mmCIF file with all atom_site columns, C-alpha atoms in Angstrom:
data_model
loop_
_atom_site.group_PDB
_atom_site.id
_atom_site.type_symbol
_atom_site.label_atom_id
_atom_site.label_alt_id
_atom_site.label_comp_id
_atom_site.label_asym_id
_atom_site.label_entity_id
_atom_site.label_seq_id
_atom_site.pdbx_PDB_ins_code
_atom_site.Cartn_x
_atom_site.Cartn_y
_atom_site.Cartn_z
_atom_site.occupancy
_atom_site.B_iso_or_equiv
_atom_site.pdbx_formal_charge
_atom_site.auth_seq_id
_atom_site.auth_comp_id
_atom_site.auth_asym_id
_atom_site.auth_atom_id
_atom_site.pdbx_PDB_model_num
ATOM 1   C CA . MET A 1 1   ? -20.984 21.620  -38.381 1.00 53.00 ? 1   MET A CA 1
ATOM 2   C CA . ALA A 1 2   ? -17.506 22.707  -38.703 1.00 54.00 ? 2   ALA A CA 1
ATOM 3   C CA . THR A 1 3   ? -17.949 24.733  -35.427 1.00 56.00 ? 3   THR A CA 1
ATOM 4   C CA . THR A 1 4   ? -19.214 21.706  -33.541 1.00 59.00 ? 4   THR A CA 1
ATOM 5   C CA . ASP A 1 5   ? -16.344 19.480  -34.705 1.00 61.00 ? 5   ASP A CA 1
ATOM 6   C CA . ALA A 1 6   ? -13.913 21.996  -33.619 1.00 59.00 ? 6   ALA A CA 1
ATOM 7   C CA . ALA A 1 7   ? -15.684 22.293  -30.174 1.00 60.00 ? 7   ALA A CA 1
ATOM 8   C CA . ALA A 1 8   ? -15.564 18.615  -29.901 1.00 56.00 ? 8   ALA A CA 1
ATOM 9   C CA . HIS A 1 9   ? -11.957 18.416  -30.671 1.00 57.00 ? 9   HIS A CA 1
ATOM 10  C CA . ASP A 1 10  ? -11.147 21.207  -28.146 1.00 63.00 ? 10  ASP A CA 1
ATOM 11  C CA . GLY A 1 11  ? -12.926 19.317  -25.653 1.00 56.00 ? 11  GLY A CA 1
ATOM 12  C CA . ILE A 1 12  ? -11.031 16.127  -26.256 1.00 53.00 ? 12  ILE A CA 1
ATOM 13  C CA . ARG A 1 13  ? -7.885  18.023  -26.295 1.00 58.00 ? 13  ARG A CA 1
ATOM 14  C CA . ALA A 1 14  ? -8.495  19.641  -23.001 1.00 58.00 ? 14  ALA A CA 1
ATOM 15  C CA . GLU A 1 15  ? -9.600  16.353  -21.275 1.00 58.00 ? 15  GLU A CA 1
ATOM 16  C CA . ALA A 1 16  ? -6.544  14.670  -22.678 1.00 56.00 ? 16  ALA A CA 1
ATOM 17  C CA . SER A 1 17  ? -4.215  17.449  -21.314 1.00 60.00 ? 17  SER A CA 1
ATOM 18  C CA . GLN A 1 18  ? -5.910  17.224  -17.978 1.00 64.00 ? 18  GLN A CA 1
ATOM 19  C CA . GLY A 1 19  ? -5.303  13.585  -17.965 1.00 68.00 ? 19  GLY A CA 1
ATOM 20  C CA . THR A 1 20  ? -1.810  13.903  -18.797 1.00 75.00 ? 20  THR A CA 1
ATOM 21  C CA . VAL A 1 21  ? -1.253  16.510  -15.995 1.00 76.00 ? 21  VAL A CA 1
ATOM 22  C CA . VAL A 1 22  ? -2.858  14.227  -13.396 1.00 79.00 ? 22  VAL A CA 1
ATOM 23  C CA . ASN A 1 23  ? -0.854  11.237  -14.457 1.00 83.00 ? 23  ASN A CA 1
ATOM 24  C CA . PHE A 1 24  ? 2.371   13.149  -14.263 1.00 87.00 ? 24  PHE A CA 1
ATOM 25  C CA . GLY A 1 25  ? 1.501   14.320  -11.100 1.00 90.00 ? 25  GLY A CA 1
ATOM 26  C CA . PHE A 1 26  ? 0.762   11.002  -9.773  1.00 91.00 ? 26  PHE A CA 1
ATOM 27  C CA . TRP A 1 27  ? 3.992   9.573   -10.973 1.00 91.00 ? 27  TRP A CA 1
ATOM 28  C CA . LEU A 1 28  ? 5.784   12.643  -9.294  1.00 94.00 ? 28  LEU A CA 1
ATOM 29  C CA . TYR A 1 29  ? 4.053   11.428  -6.054  1.00 94.00 ? 29  TYR A CA 1
ATOM 30  C CA . LEU A 1 30  ? 5.025   7.909   -6.498  1.00 94.00 ? 30  LEU A CA 1
ATOM 31  C CA . MET A 1 31  ? 8.606   8.778   -7.111  1.00 95.00 ? 31  MET A CA 1
ATOM 32  C CA . SER A 1 32  ? 8.631   10.933  -3.993  1.00 96.00 ? 32  SER A CA 1
ATOM 33  C CA . ASP A 1 33  ? 7.450   7.847   -2.101  1.00 96.00 ? 33  ASP A CA 1
ATOM 34  C CA . VAL A 1 34  ? 10.201  5.859   -3.619  1.00 97.00 ? 34  VAL A CA 1
ATOM 35  C CA . ILE A 1 35  ? 12.693  8.447   -2.206  1.00 97.00 ? 35  ILE A CA 1
ATOM 36  C CA . ILE A 1 36  ? 10.992  8.493   1.332   1.00 97.00 ? 36  ILE A CA 1
ATOM 37  C CA . PHE A 1 37  ? 10.928  4.620   1.711   1.00 97.00 ? 37  PHE A CA 1
ATOM 38  C CA . SER A 1 38  ? 14.554  4.517   0.464   1.00 97.00 ? 38  SER A CA 1
ATOM 39  C CA . MET A 1 39  ? 15.678  6.660   3.204   1.00 97.00 ? 39  MET A CA 1
ATOM 40  C CA . LEU A 1 40  ? 13.648  4.775   5.684   1.00 97.00 ? 40  LEU A CA 1
ATOM 41  C CA . PHE A 1 41  ? 15.400  1.485   4.515   1.00 96.00 ? 41  PHE A CA 1
ATOM 42  C CA . VAL A 1 42  ? 18.766  3.002   4.754   1.00 96.00 ? 42  VAL A CA 1
ATOM 43  C CA . ALA A 1 43  ? 18.283  4.206   8.283   1.00 96.00 ? 43  ALA A CA 1
ATOM 44  C CA . PHE A 1 44  ? 16.850  0.982   9.251   1.00 95.00 ? 44  PHE A CA 1
ATOM 45  C CA . VAL A 1 45  ? 19.767  -0.941  8.035   1.00 94.00 ? 45  VAL A CA 1
ATOM 46  C CA . ASN A 1 46  ? 22.138  1.413   9.699   1.00 94.00 ? 46  ASN A CA 1
ATOM 47  C CA . LEU A 1 47  ? 20.386  1.176   13.102  1.00 94.00 ? 47  LEU A CA 1
ATOM 48  C CA . SER A 1 48  ? 19.300  -2.298  12.804  1.00 91.00 ? 48  SER A CA 1
ATOM 49  C CA . THR A 1 49  ? 21.977  -3.620  15.339  1.00 91.00 ? 49  THR A CA 1
ATOM 50  C CA . ASN A 1 50  ? 21.614  -0.814  17.724  1.00 91.00 ? 50  ASN A CA 1
ATOM 51  C CA . TYR A 1 51  ? 19.698  -2.622  20.376  1.00 91.00 ? 51  TYR A CA 1
ATOM 52  C CA . ALA A 1 52  ? 20.761  -0.504  23.401  1.00 90.00 ? 52  ALA A CA 1
ATOM 53  C CA . GLN A 1 53  ? 21.045  -3.891  25.284  1.00 89.00 ? 53  GLN A CA 1
ATOM 54  C CA . GLY A 1 54  ? 17.366  -4.580  24.427  1.00 88.00 ? 54  GLY A CA 1
ATOM 55  C CA . PRO A 1 55  ? 15.717  -7.529  22.370  1.00 91.00 ? 55  PRO A CA 1
ATOM 56  C CA . THR A 1 56  ? 16.988  -8.322  18.979  1.00 92.00 ? 56  THR A CA 1
ATOM 57  C CA . GLY A 1 57  ? 14.554  -8.928  15.950  1.00 89.00 ? 57  GLY A CA 1
ATOM 58  C CA . GLN A 1 58  ? 15.005  -12.608 16.408  1.00 90.00 ? 58  GLN A CA 1
ATOM 59  C CA . GLU A 1 59  ? 13.673  -12.306 20.007  1.00 92.00 ? 59  GLU A CA 1
ATOM 60  C CA . LEU A 1 60  ? 10.642  -10.086 19.075  1.00 93.00 ? 60  LEU A CA 1
ATOM 61  C CA . PHE A 1 61  ? 9.407   -11.012 15.571  1.00 92.00 ? 61  PHE A CA 1
ATOM 62  C CA . GLU A 1 62  ? 6.696   -13.672 15.067  1.00 90.00 ? 62  GLU A CA 1
ATOM 63  C CA . LEU A 1 63  ? 7.281   -14.970 11.526  1.00 91.00 ? 63  LEU A CA 1
ATOM 64  C CA . PRO A 1 64  ? 3.978   -16.912 11.280  1.00 92.00 ? 64  PRO A CA 1
ATOM 65  C CA . LEU A 1 65  ? 2.075   -13.706 11.993  1.00 94.00 ? 65  LEU A CA 1
ATOM 66  C CA . VAL A 1 66  ? 4.046   -11.612 9.622   1.00 95.00 ? 66  VAL A CA 1
ATOM 67  C CA . PHE A 1 67  ? 3.684   -14.377 6.787   1.00 94.00 ? 67  PHE A CA 1
ATOM 68  C CA . ILE A 1 68  ? -0.180  -14.244 7.343   1.00 96.00 ? 68  ILE A CA 1
ATOM 69  C CA . GLU A 1 69  ? 0.155   -10.437 6.840   1.00 95.00 ? 69  GLU A CA 1
ATOM 70  C CA . THR A 1 70  ? 2.130   -10.682 3.648   1.00 96.00 ? 70  THR A CA 1
ATOM 71  C CA . MET A 1 71  ? -0.121  -13.310 2.296   1.00 97.00 ? 71  MET A CA 1
ATOM 72  C CA . ALA A 1 72  ? -3.107  -10.915 2.883   1.00 97.00 ? 72  ALA A CA 1
ATOM 73  C CA . LEU A 1 73  ? -1.363  -8.193  1.008   1.00 97.00 ? 73  LEU A CA 1
ATOM 74  C CA . LEU A 1 74  ? -0.166  -10.209 -1.733  1.00 96.00 ? 74  LEU A CA 1
ATOM 75  C CA . ILE A 1 75  ? -3.666  -11.819 -2.314  1.00 98.00 ? 75  ILE A CA 1
ATOM 76  C CA . SER A 1 76  ? -4.944  -8.221  -2.228  1.00 98.00 ? 76  SER A CA 1
ATOM 77  C CA . SER A 1 77  ? -2.826  -7.409  -5.145  1.00 96.00 ? 77  SER A CA 1
ATOM 78  C CA . LEU A 1 78  ? -4.178  -10.420 -7.042  1.00 97.00 ? 78  LEU A CA 1
ATOM 79  C CA . THR A 1 79  ? -7.863  -9.312  -6.368  1.00 98.00 ? 79  THR A CA 1
ATOM 80  C CA . TYR A 1 80  ? -7.048  -5.800  -7.384  1.00 97.00 ? 80  TYR A CA 1
ATOM 81  C CA . GLY A 1 81  ? -5.625  -7.299  -10.561 1.00 97.00 ? 81  GLY A CA 1
ATOM 82  C CA . LEU A 1 82  ? -9.076  -9.009  -11.063 1.00 97.00 ? 82  LEU A CA 1
ATOM 83  C CA . VAL A 1 83  ? -10.660 -5.481  -10.536 1.00 97.00 ? 83  VAL A CA 1
ATOM 84  C CA . MET A 1 84  ? -8.664  -4.247  -13.420 1.00 97.00 ? 84  MET A CA 1
ATOM 85  C CA . ILE A 1 85  ? -9.743  -7.336  -15.756 1.00 97.00 ? 85  ILE A CA 1
ATOM 86  C CA . CYS A 1 86  ? -13.468 -6.652  -14.819 1.00 97.00 ? 86  CYS A CA 1
ATOM 87  C CA . LEU A 1 87  ? -13.073 -2.901  -15.549 1.00 96.00 ? 87  LEU A CA 1
ATOM 88  C CA . ARG A 1 88  ? -12.035 -3.897  -18.992 1.00 95.00 ? 88  ARG A CA 1
ATOM 89  C CA . GLN A 1 89  ? -14.958 -6.065  -19.452 1.00 96.00 ? 89  GLN A CA 1
ATOM 90  C CA . GLY A 1 90  ? -17.046 -3.121  -18.278 1.00 95.00 ? 90  GLY A CA 1
ATOM 91  C CA . ASN A 1 91  ? -18.529 -5.424  -15.464 1.00 96.00 ? 91  ASN A CA 1
ATOM 92  C CA . THR A 1 92  ? -19.595 -2.754  -12.621 1.00 96.00 ? 92  THR A CA 1
ATOM 93  C CA . LYS A 1 93  ? -20.853 -5.415  -10.147 1.00 96.00 ? 93  LYS A CA 1
ATOM 94  C CA . TRP A 1 94  ? -17.598 -7.421  -10.062 1.00 97.00 ? 94  TRP A CA 1
ATOM 95  C CA . VAL A 1 95  ? -15.417 -4.317  -10.083 1.00 97.00 ? 95  VAL A CA 1
ATOM 96  C CA . GLN A 1 96  ? -17.163 -3.202  -6.924  1.00 97.00 ? 96  GLN A CA 1
ATOM 97  C CA . GLY A 1 97  ? -17.083 -6.872  -5.410  1.00 98.00 ? 97  GLY A CA 1
ATOM 98  C CA . TRP A 1 98  ? -13.335 -7.316  -6.025  1.00 98.00 ? 98  TRP A CA 1
ATOM 99  C CA . LEU A 1 99  ? -12.742 -3.849  -4.652  1.00 98.00 ? 99  LEU A CA 1
ATOM 100 C CA . LEU A 1 100 ? -14.456 -4.852  -1.470  1.00 98.00 ? 100 LEU A CA 1
ATOM 101 C CA . ILE A 1 101 ? -12.674 -8.195  -1.165  1.00 98.00 ? 101 ILE A CA 1
ATOM 102 C CA . THR A 1 102 ? -9.294  -6.247  -1.714  1.00 98.00 ? 102 THR A CA 1
ATOM 103 C CA . PHE A 1 103 ? -10.602 -3.728  0.950   1.00 98.00 ? 103 PHE A CA 1
ATOM 104 C CA . LEU A 1 104 ? -11.137 -6.524  3.466   1.00 98.00 ? 104 LEU A CA 1
ATOM 105 C CA . LEU A 1 105 ? -7.645  -8.120  2.772   1.00 98.00 ? 105 LEU A CA 1
ATOM 106 C CA . GLY A 1 106 ? -6.177  -4.768  3.435   1.00 98.00 ? 106 GLY A CA 1
ATOM 107 C CA . VAL A 1 107 ? -8.072  -4.387  6.678   1.00 98.00 ? 107 VAL A CA 1
ATOM 108 C CA . GLY A 1 108 ? -6.762  -7.821  7.719   1.00 97.00 ? 108 GLY A CA 1
ATOM 109 C CA . PHE A 1 109 ? -3.301  -6.584  6.945   1.00 97.00 ? 109 PHE A CA 1
ATOM 110 C CA . VAL A 1 110 ? -3.565  -3.440  8.828   1.00 97.00 ? 110 VAL A CA 1
ATOM 111 C CA . GLY A 1 111 ? -5.281  -5.052  11.775  1.00 97.00 ? 111 GLY A CA 1
ATOM 112 C CA . LEU A 1 112 ? -2.462  -7.672  12.194  1.00 97.00 ? 112 LEU A CA 1
ATOM 113 C CA . GLU A 1 113 ? 0.177   -4.762  12.027  1.00 96.00 ? 113 GLU A CA 1
ATOM 114 C CA . LEU A 1 114 ? -1.538  -2.867  14.584  1.00 97.00 ? 114 LEU A CA 1
ATOM 115 C CA . TYR A 1 115 ? -1.775  -6.050  16.922  1.00 96.00 ? 115 TYR A CA 1
ATOM 116 C CA . GLU A 1 116 ? 1.855   -6.446  16.361  1.00 96.00 ? 116 GLU A CA 1
ATOM 117 C CA . PHE A 1 117 ? 2.636   -2.789  17.286  1.00 96.00 ? 117 PHE A CA 1
ATOM 118 C CA . LEU A 1 118 ? 0.406   -2.805  20.364  1.00 96.00 ? 118 LEU A CA 1
ATOM 119 C CA . HIS A 1 119 ? 1.766   -6.246  21.512  1.00 95.00 ? 119 HIS A CA 1
ATOM 120 C CA . LEU A 1 120 ? 5.344   -4.859  21.371  1.00 95.00 ? 120 LEU A CA 1
ATOM 121 C CA . ALA A 1 121 ? 4.315   -1.581  23.166  1.00 95.00 ? 121 ALA A CA 1
ATOM 122 C CA . PHE A 1 122 ? 2.613   -3.399  26.048  1.00 95.00 ? 122 PHE A CA 1
ATOM 123 C CA . GLU A 1 123 ? 5.789   -5.734  26.447  1.00 93.00 ? 123 GLU A CA 1
ATOM 124 C CA . GLY A 1 124 ? 7.746   -2.449  26.966  1.00 93.00 ? 124 GLY A CA 1
ATOM 125 C CA . TYR A 1 125 ? 9.280   -2.620  23.529  1.00 95.00 ? 125 TYR A CA 1
ATOM 126 C CA . GLY A 1 126 ? 8.006   0.728   21.934  1.00 94.00 ? 126 GLY A CA 1
ATOM 127 C CA . PRO A 1 127 ? 9.906   3.056   19.649  1.00 94.00 ? 127 PRO A CA 1
ATOM 128 C CA . GLN A 1 128 ? 11.602  4.644   22.363  1.00 94.00 ? 128 GLN A CA 1
ATOM 129 C CA . ARG A 1 129 ? 13.380  1.436   23.561  1.00 94.00 ? 129 ARG A CA 1
ATOM 130 C CA . SER A 1 130 ? 16.290  1.483   21.046  1.00 95.00 ? 130 SER A CA 1
ATOM 131 C CA . ALA A 1 131 ? 17.398  2.818   17.822  1.00 95.00 ? 131 ALA A CA 1
ATOM 132 C CA . PHE A 1 132 ? 16.458  -0.556  16.139  1.00 95.00 ? 132 PHE A CA 1
ATOM 133 C CA . LEU A 1 133 ? 12.911  -0.314  17.351  1.00 96.00 ? 133 LEU A CA 1
ATOM 134 C CA . SER A 1 134 ? 12.606  3.345   16.607  1.00 96.00 ? 134 SER A CA 1
ATOM 135 C CA . SER A 1 135 ? 13.624  2.734   12.795  1.00 96.00 ? 135 SER A CA 1
ATOM 136 C CA . PHE A 1 136 ? 11.557  -0.426  12.765  1.00 96.00 ? 136 PHE A CA 1
ATOM 137 C CA . PHE A 1 137 ? 8.280   1.360   14.007  1.00 97.00 ? 137 PHE A CA 1
ATOM 138 C CA . THR A 1 138 ? 9.058   4.463   11.612  1.00 97.00 ? 138 THR A CA 1
ATOM 139 C CA . LEU A 1 139 ? 9.537   2.100   8.467   1.00 97.00 ? 139 LEU A CA 1
ATOM 140 C CA . VAL A 1 140 ? 6.588   -0.418  9.198   1.00 97.00 ? 140 VAL A CA 1
ATOM 141 C CA . GLY A 1 141 ? 4.467   2.299   10.446  1.00 97.00 ? 141 GLY A CA 1
ATOM 142 C CA . THR A 1 142 ? 4.952   4.500   7.326   1.00 97.00 ? 142 THR A CA 1
ATOM 143 C CA . HIS A 1 143 ? 4.061   1.591   5.110   1.00 98.00 ? 143 HIS A CA 1
ATOM 144 C CA . GLY A 1 144 ? 1.082   0.753   7.041   1.00 97.00 ? 144 GLY A CA 1
ATOM 145 C CA . THR A 1 145 ? -0.013  4.394   6.988   1.00 97.00 ? 145 THR A CA 1
ATOM 146 C CA . HIS A 1 146 ? -0.022  4.233   3.153   1.00 97.00 ? 146 HIS A CA 1
ATOM 147 C CA . VAL A 1 147 ? -2.004  1.102   3.279   1.00 98.00 ? 147 VAL A CA 1
ATOM 148 C CA . THR A 1 148 ? -4.518  2.748   5.347   1.00 98.00 ? 148 THR A CA 1
ATOM 149 C CA . PHE A 1 149 ? -4.864  5.660   2.958   1.00 97.00 ? 149 PHE A CA 1
ATOM 150 C CA . GLY A 1 150 ? -5.257  3.204   0.246   1.00 98.00 ? 150 GLY A CA 1
ATOM 151 C CA . LEU A 1 151 ? -8.021  1.470   2.048   1.00 98.00 ? 151 LEU A CA 1
ATOM 152 C CA . ILE A 1 152 ? -9.818  4.930   2.204   1.00 98.00 ? 152 ILE A CA 1
ATOM 153 C CA . TRP A 1 153 ? -9.171  5.471   -1.338  1.00 98.00 ? 153 TRP A CA 1
ATOM 154 C CA . ILE A 1 154 ? -10.617 2.057   -2.376  1.00 98.00 ? 154 ILE A CA 1
ATOM 155 C CA . LEU A 1 155 ? -13.858 3.003   -0.443  1.00 98.00 ? 155 LEU A CA 1
ATOM 156 C CA . VAL A 1 156 ? -14.025 6.324   -2.284  1.00 98.00 ? 156 VAL A CA 1
ATOM 157 C CA . MET A 1 157 ? -13.610 4.390   -5.511  1.00 97.00 ? 157 MET A CA 1
ATOM 158 C CA . VAL A 1 158 ? -16.345 1.891   -4.591  1.00 97.00 ? 158 VAL A CA 1
ATOM 159 C CA . GLY A 1 159 ? -18.808 4.941   -4.058  1.00 97.00 ? 159 GLY A CA 1
ATOM 160 C CA . GLN A 1 160 ? -17.717 6.632   -7.330  1.00 97.00 ? 160 GLN A CA 1
ATOM 161 C CA . VAL A 1 161 ? -18.289 3.210   -9.190  1.00 97.00 ? 161 VAL A CA 1
ATOM 162 C CA . ALA A 1 162 ? -21.682 3.047   -7.727  1.00 96.00 ? 162 ALA A CA 1
ATOM 163 C CA . TYR A 1 163 ? -22.653 6.572   -8.352  1.00 95.00 ? 163 TYR A CA 1
ATOM 164 C CA . LYS A 1 164 ? -20.979 7.416   -11.576 1.00 95.00 ? 164 LYS A CA 1
ATOM 165 C CA . GLY A 1 165 ? -20.430 3.943   -13.164 1.00 95.00 ? 165 GLY A CA 1
ATOM 166 C CA . LEU A 1 166 ? -17.485 3.092   -15.147 1.00 95.00 ? 166 LEU A CA 1
ATOM 167 C CA . THR A 1 167 ? -16.851 6.341   -16.873 1.00 94.00 ? 167 THR A CA 1
ATOM 168 C CA . PRO A 1 168 ? -13.398 7.240   -18.467 1.00 93.00 ? 168 PRO A CA 1
ATOM 169 C CA . ALA A 1 169 ? -12.484 9.309   -15.266 1.00 93.00 ? 169 ALA A CA 1
ATOM 170 C CA . VAL A 1 170 ? -13.400 6.578   -12.771 1.00 95.00 ? 170 VAL A CA 1
ATOM 171 C CA . ALA A 1 171 ? -11.511 4.018   -14.959 1.00 95.00 ? 171 ALA A CA 1
ATOM 172 C CA . SER A 1 172 ? -8.458  6.404   -14.818 1.00 94.00 ? 172 SER A CA 1
ATOM 173 C CA . ARG A 1 173 ? -8.639  6.689   -11.125 1.00 95.00 ? 173 ARG A CA 1
ATOM 174 C CA . LEU A 1 174 ? -8.924  3.078   -10.689 1.00 97.00 ? 174 LEU A CA 1
ATOM 175 C CA . THR A 1 175 ? -5.882  2.540   -12.864 1.00 95.00 ? 175 THR A CA 1
ATOM 176 C CA . ARG A 1 176 ? -3.807  4.988   -10.618 1.00 95.00 ? 176 ARG A CA 1
ATOM 177 C CA . LEU A 1 177 ? -5.115  3.235   -7.504  1.00 97.00 ? 177 LEU A CA 1
ATOM 178 C CA . SER A 1 178 ? -3.883  -0.047  -8.969  1.00 97.00 ? 178 SER A CA 1
ATOM 179 C CA . LEU A 1 179 ? -0.507  1.324   -9.422  1.00 96.00 ? 179 LEU A CA 1
ATOM 180 C CA . PHE A 1 180 ? -0.364  2.703   -5.969  1.00 97.00 ? 180 PHE A CA 1
ATOM 181 C CA . TRP A 1 181 ? -1.650  -0.608  -4.504  1.00 97.00 ? 181 TRP A CA 1
ATOM 182 C CA . HIS A 1 182 ? 0.934   -2.613  -6.227  1.00 97.00 ? 182 HIS A CA 1
ATOM 183 C CA . PHE A 1 183 ? 3.585   -0.201  -5.333  1.00 97.00 ? 183 PHE A CA 1
ATOM 184 C CA . LEU A 1 184 ? 2.804   -0.945  -1.657  1.00 97.00 ? 184 LEU A CA 1
ATOM 185 C CA . ASP A 1 185 ? 3.098   -4.593  -2.181  1.00 96.00 ? 185 ASP A CA 1
ATOM 186 C CA . ILE A 1 186 ? 6.505   -4.232  -3.677  1.00 96.00 ? 186 ILE A CA 1
ATOM 187 C CA . VAL A 1 187 ? 7.652   -2.221  -0.712  1.00 97.00 ? 187 VAL A CA 1
ATOM 188 C CA . TRP A 1 188 ? 6.229   -4.550  1.632   1.00 97.00 ? 188 TRP A CA 1
ATOM 189 C CA . ILE A 1 189 ? 8.206   -7.506  -0.053  1.00 96.00 ? 189 ILE A CA 1
ATOM 190 C CA . ALA A 1 190 ? 11.268  -5.400  0.668   1.00 96.00 ? 190 ALA A CA 1
ATOM 191 C CA . VAL A 1 191 ? 10.206  -4.814  4.272   1.00 96.00 ? 191 VAL A CA 1
ATOM 192 C CA . PHE A 1 192 ? 9.488   -8.477  4.761   1.00 95.00 ? 192 PHE A CA 1
ATOM 193 C CA . SER A 1 193 ? 12.892  -9.537  3.357   1.00 94.00 ? 193 SER A CA 1
ATOM 194 C CA . THR A 1 194 ? 14.990  -6.699  5.095   1.00 94.00 ? 194 THR A CA 1
ATOM 195 C CA . VAL A 1 195 ? 13.297  -6.261  8.363   1.00 95.00 ? 195 VAL A CA 1
ATOM 196 C CA . TYR A 1 196 ? 11.722  -9.610  9.370   1.00 94.00 ? 196 TYR A CA 1
ATOM 197 C CA . LEU A 1 197 ? 13.758  -12.095 7.493   1.00 91.00 ? 197 LEU A CA 1
ATOM 198 C CA . GLY A 1 198 ? 16.926  -10.018 7.929   1.00 89.00 ? 198 GLY A CA 1
ATOM 199 C CA . GLY A 1 199 ? 16.145  -9.626  11.745  1.00 84.00 ? 199 GLY A CA 1
ATOM 200 C CA . MET A 1 200 ? 15.536  -13.297 12.369  1.00 78.00 ? 200 MET A CA 1
ATOM 201 C CA . TYR A 1 201 ? 18.866  -14.349 10.744  1.00 74.00 ? 201 TYR A CA 1
ATOM 202 C CA . ARG A 1 202 ? 21.114  -11.338 11.563  1.00 68.00 ? 202 ARG A CA 1
#
């Protein structure tokens, strides 16, 4: 009996230790993303008026389109919050349902961003046109790439919830995905304020 209890405690300690390492690694990753985006923001601010006789942000940006993008991403943050509420309630079906709704909102965001990029490129305002556009495509594109990887992660979690259920390991991954997704929302608010609103009124 004592041997069984000791083995159980060893198992719990090993699982807790593994979880601590994974969470530490994830926070390190988020901090590295903070550094990357900080550098991209600094580069954009420094280059945002180097138009090389090309168009300015005021001439290029379509705020109604960007506003719809922004709302899609912000609402997706809300729906992911509902994922976490349903997770605590142990409601597997609704966890999957809100994950899929979050996924669709994210797809809408990425789709609108791609449309904006292609529209600018076809008009001759690609990243090679000026330092302003190079920094714009780099910053906004890096954020969009992160959202795309977030979408892949959401699909993986939908599959894991369906296959494994709401196990502690799956719940832990959903929590980390929640942090990642909300982090992208915060970055986008900074992008919207600095790049688009700043560009319109600079």
